[in-house]
Amino acid sequence: MTTNSSSAAGPKHRVVEAGIAVLIALFGVIVIIGSVKAGINWGAEGPRAGFFPFYIGIFIVVSSAINFWHGLRDGDDGLFAEWGQLRQVMSVVIPTAIYVGSMPFTGLYLASLIFIGYFMRWLGKYRWVTVLGVAFGMPIITYFIFERYFMVPLPKGPIEDWLGI
């Protein structure tokens, strides 16, 4: 069954194009500001740390402005996605953002245990025994491979400190 895009509810393509162009331009502005702080001029030893990123930031902002203009000018006012489809995408994006954001506070291992468990149980509908086995097993395997075998330290939090690992 197909739905008519004019009757379906959701954000329009033009709005999404403009919004993404603005977000990417903001990223470019952040790059420019950071580059200016690092120094964009030429030092005695050559270009300073912000020299190259500064021009990349300008390129990002100019490109975003062009994309913004084309997005509004082309007039594609069709539906980008229905709200139900966007909810499905957000059911992955939001937990992933929480996972990444919590890692500095919880460490890689605890954050991964919770993240894997969440996805397996609530999105994958796996049985608890499988969820617990994989959610605990993957961080443990990761620890032994990276920390013990390759001797590469990964971000740790208070639990790892308490356990002495």
CSV table of C-alpha atoms in Angstrom, one decimal:
chain,number,residue,atom,x,y,z
A,1,MET,CA,0.0,0.0,0.0
A,2,THR,CA,1.4,3.4,-0.9
A,3,THR,CA,0.6,6.6,0.7
A,4,ASN,CA,0.2,9.9,-1.0
A,5,SER,CA,3.1,12.2,0.1
A,6,SER,CA,0.8,15.2,0.3
A,7,SER,CA,-1.3,13.4,3.0
A,8,ALA,CA,1.6,11.9,4.9
A,9,ALA,CA,2.9,13.9,7.9
A,10,GLY,CA,6.5,14.7,8.3
A,11,PRO,CA,9.2,17.2,7.6
A,12,LYS,CA,9.5,18.6,4.0
A,13,HIS,CA,12.6,17.9,2.0
A,14,ARG,CA,13.4,21.6,1.7
A,15,VAL,CA,13.3,22.1,5.5
A,16,VAL,CA,15.7,19.2,6.1
A,17,GLU,CA,18.1,20.4,3.3
A,18,ALA,CA,18.2,23.9,4.9
A,19,GLY,CA,18.6,22.5,8.4
A,20,ILE,CA,21.5,20.2,7.5
A,21,ALA,CA,23.2,23.0,5.6
A,22,VAL,CA,23.0,25.3,8.7
A,23,LEU,CA,24.3,22.6,11.0
A,24,ILE,CA,27.3,21.9,8.7
A,25,ALA,CA,27.9,25.7,8.5
A,26,LEU,CA,28.0,25.9,12.3
A,27,PHE,CA,30.5,23.1,12.3
A,28,GLY,CA,32.6,25.1,9.8
A,29,VAL,CA,32.3,28.2,12.1
A,30,ILE,CA,33.6,26.1,15.0
A,31,VAL,CA,36.5,25.0,13.0
A,32,ILE,CA,37.3,28.6,12.0
A,33,ILE,CA,37.1,29.8,15.6
A,34,GLY,CA,39.4,26.9,16.8
A,35,SER,CA,41.8,27.6,14.1
A,36,VAL,CA,42.0,31.3,14.9
A,37,LYS,CA,42.7,30.4,18.5
A,38,ALA,CA,45.5,28.1,17.4
A,39,GLY,CA,47.0,30.7,15.1
A,40,ILE,CA,46.4,31.0,11.4
A,41,ASN,CA,49.4,33.0,10.4
A,42,TRP,CA,52.8,32.0,9.3
A,43,GLY,CA,55.4,31.4,12.1
A,44,ALA,CA,59.2,31.2,12.0
A,45,GLU,CA,59.0,27.4,11.5
A,46,GLY,CA,56.2,27.6,8.9
A,47,PRO,CA,52.4,27.7,9.1
A,48,ARG,CA,50.9,27.6,12.5
A,49,ALA,CA,48.6,24.9,13.7
A,50,GLY,CA,45.4,26.6,12.6
A,51,PHE,CA,46.5,27.6,9.2
A,52,PHE,CA,45.2,24.7,7.2
A,53,PRO,CA,42.0,24.0,9.3
A,54,PHE,CA,41.1,27.7,9.0
A,55,TYR,CA,40.8,27.4,5.2
A,56,ILE,CA,39.0,24.1,5.5
A,57,GLY,CA,36.5,25.8,7.8
A,58,ILE,CA,36.0,28.6,5.3
A,59,PHE,CA,35.5,26.0,2.5
A,60,ILE,CA,32.9,24.2,4.7
A,61,VAL,CA,30.9,27.4,5.4
A,62,VAL,CA,30.9,28.5,1.8
A,63,SER,CA,29.9,25.1,0.6
A,64,SER,CA,27.1,25.0,3.2
A,65,ALA,CA,25.9,28.4,2.0
A,66,ILE,CA,25.7,27.1,-1.6
A,67,ASN,CA,23.9,24.0,-0.4
A,68,PHE,CA,21.5,26.1,1.6
A,69,TRP,CA,20.8,28.3,-1.4
A,70,HIS,CA,20.3,25.3,-3.8
A,71,GLY,CA,18.1,23.6,-1.2
A,72,LEU,CA,15.7,26.6,-1.0
A,73,ARG,CA,15.9,27.5,-4.7
A,74,ASP,CA,15.3,24.0,-6.2
A,75,GLY,CA,11.8,23.9,-4.6
A,76,ASP,CA,11.7,20.2,-3.7
A,77,ASP,CA,8.8,20.5,-1.3
A,78,GLY,CA,8.2,16.7,-1.2
A,79,LEU,CA,8.1,14.7,2.0
A,80,PHE,CA,11.5,13.9,3.4
A,81,ALA,CA,10.3,11.1,5.8
A,82,GLU,CA,7.2,10.3,7.8
A,83,TRP,CA,7.3,10.9,11.5
A,84,GLY,CA,7.1,7.2,12.2
A,85,GLN,CA,10.2,6.6,10.0
A,86,LEU,CA,12.1,9.3,11.8
A,87,ARG,CA,11.1,7.8,15.2
A,88,GLN,CA,12.7,4.5,14.1
A,89,VAL,CA,15.9,6.4,13.1
A,90,MET,CA,15.9,8.3,16.4
A,91,SER,CA,15.5,5.0,18.3
A,92,VAL,CA,19.1,4.3,17.1
A,93,VAL,CA,20.6,7.8,17.0
A,94,ILE,CA,19.6,8.9,20.6
A,95,PRO,CA,20.9,5.8,22.4
A,96,THR,CA,24.1,6.1,20.3
A,97,ALA,CA,24.6,9.7,21.3
A,98,ILE,CA,24.0,8.9,24.9
A,99,TYR,CA,26.5,6.1,24.6
A,100,VAL,CA,29.2,8.4,23.2
A,101,GLY,CA,28.3,11.2,25.6
A,102,SER,CA,28.5,8.9,28.7
A,103,MET,CA,31.8,7.3,27.8
A,104,PRO,CA,34.0,10.0,29.4
A,105,PHE,CA,32.1,9.5,32.7
A,106,THR,CA,31.5,5.7,32.7
A,107,GLY,CA,34.4,4.4,30.6
A,108,LEU,CA,34.2,2.3,27.5
A,109,TYR,CA,33.4,-1.0,29.1
A,110,LEU,CA,30.4,0.0,31.2
A,111,ALA,CA,28.9,2.2,28.5
A,112,SER,CA,29.3,-0.6,26.0
A,113,LEU,CA,27.7,-3.2,28.3
A,114,ILE,CA,24.6,-1.0,28.7
A,115,PHE,CA,24.6,0.0,25.0
A,116,ILE,CA,24.8,-3.6,23.7
A,117,GLY,CA,22.3,-4.8,26.3
A,118,TYR,CA,19.8,-2.0,25.3
A,119,PHE,CA,20.0,-2.7,21.6
A,120,MET,CA,19.8,-6.5,22.0
A,121,ARG,CA,16.9,-6.5,24.4
A,122,TRP,CA,14.7,-3.6,23.5
A,123,LEU,CA,15.3,-3.3,19.8
A,124,GLY,CA,16.4,-6.8,18.9
A,125,LYS,CA,14.0,-8.6,21.3
A,126,TYR,CA,16.6,-11.2,22.3
A,127,ARG,CA,16.2,-13.4,25.4
A,128,TRP,CA,17.8,-12.2,28.6
A,129,VAL,CA,20.4,-15.0,28.7
A,130,THR,CA,21.6,-14.1,25.3
A,131,VAL,CA,21.6,-10.3,26.1
A,132,LEU,CA,23.6,-10.8,29.3
A,133,GLY,CA,26.1,-13.1,27.7
A,134,VAL,CA,26.9,-10.8,24.8
A,135,ALA,CA,26.6,-7.5,26.8
A,136,PHE,CA,29.1,-8.8,29.4
A,137,GLY,CA,31.1,-10.9,27.0
A,138,MET,CA,32.0,-8.2,24.4
A,139,PRO,CA,33.5,-5.7,26.9
A,140,ILE,CA,35.5,-8.5,28.5
A,141,ILE,CA,36.8,-9.8,25.2
A,142,THR,CA,37.6,-6.2,24.2
A,143,TYR,CA,39.5,-5.6,27.4
A,144,PHE,CA,41.7,-8.7,26.9
A,145,ILE,CA,42.3,-8.1,23.2
A,146,PHE,CA,43.2,-4.4,23.5
A,147,GLU,CA,44.4,-3.9,27.1
A,148,ARG,CA,46.2,-7.1,27.6
A,149,TYR,CA,47.2,-8.4,24.2
A,150,PHE,CA,47.9,-5.2,22.3
A,151,MET,CA,48.6,-3.1,25.4
A,152,VAL,CA,46.4,-0.2,24.1
A,153,PRO,CA,44.6,1.5,27.0
A,154,LEU,CA,41.0,2.3,26.4
A,155,PRO,CA,38.9,4.9,28.3
A,156,LYS,CA,38.0,3.8,31.8
A,157,GLY,CA,35.5,5.0,34.3
A,158,PRO,CA,34.9,4.6,38.1
A,159,ILE,CA,33.9,1.0,37.8
A,160,GLU,CA,37.2,0.0,36.2
A,161,ASP,CA,39.1,2.0,38.9
A,162,TRP,CA,37.1,0.2,41.6
A,163,LEU,CA,37.9,-3.2,40.0
A,164,GLY,CA,41.6,-2.2,39.6
A,165,ILE,CA,41.8,-2.7,35.9
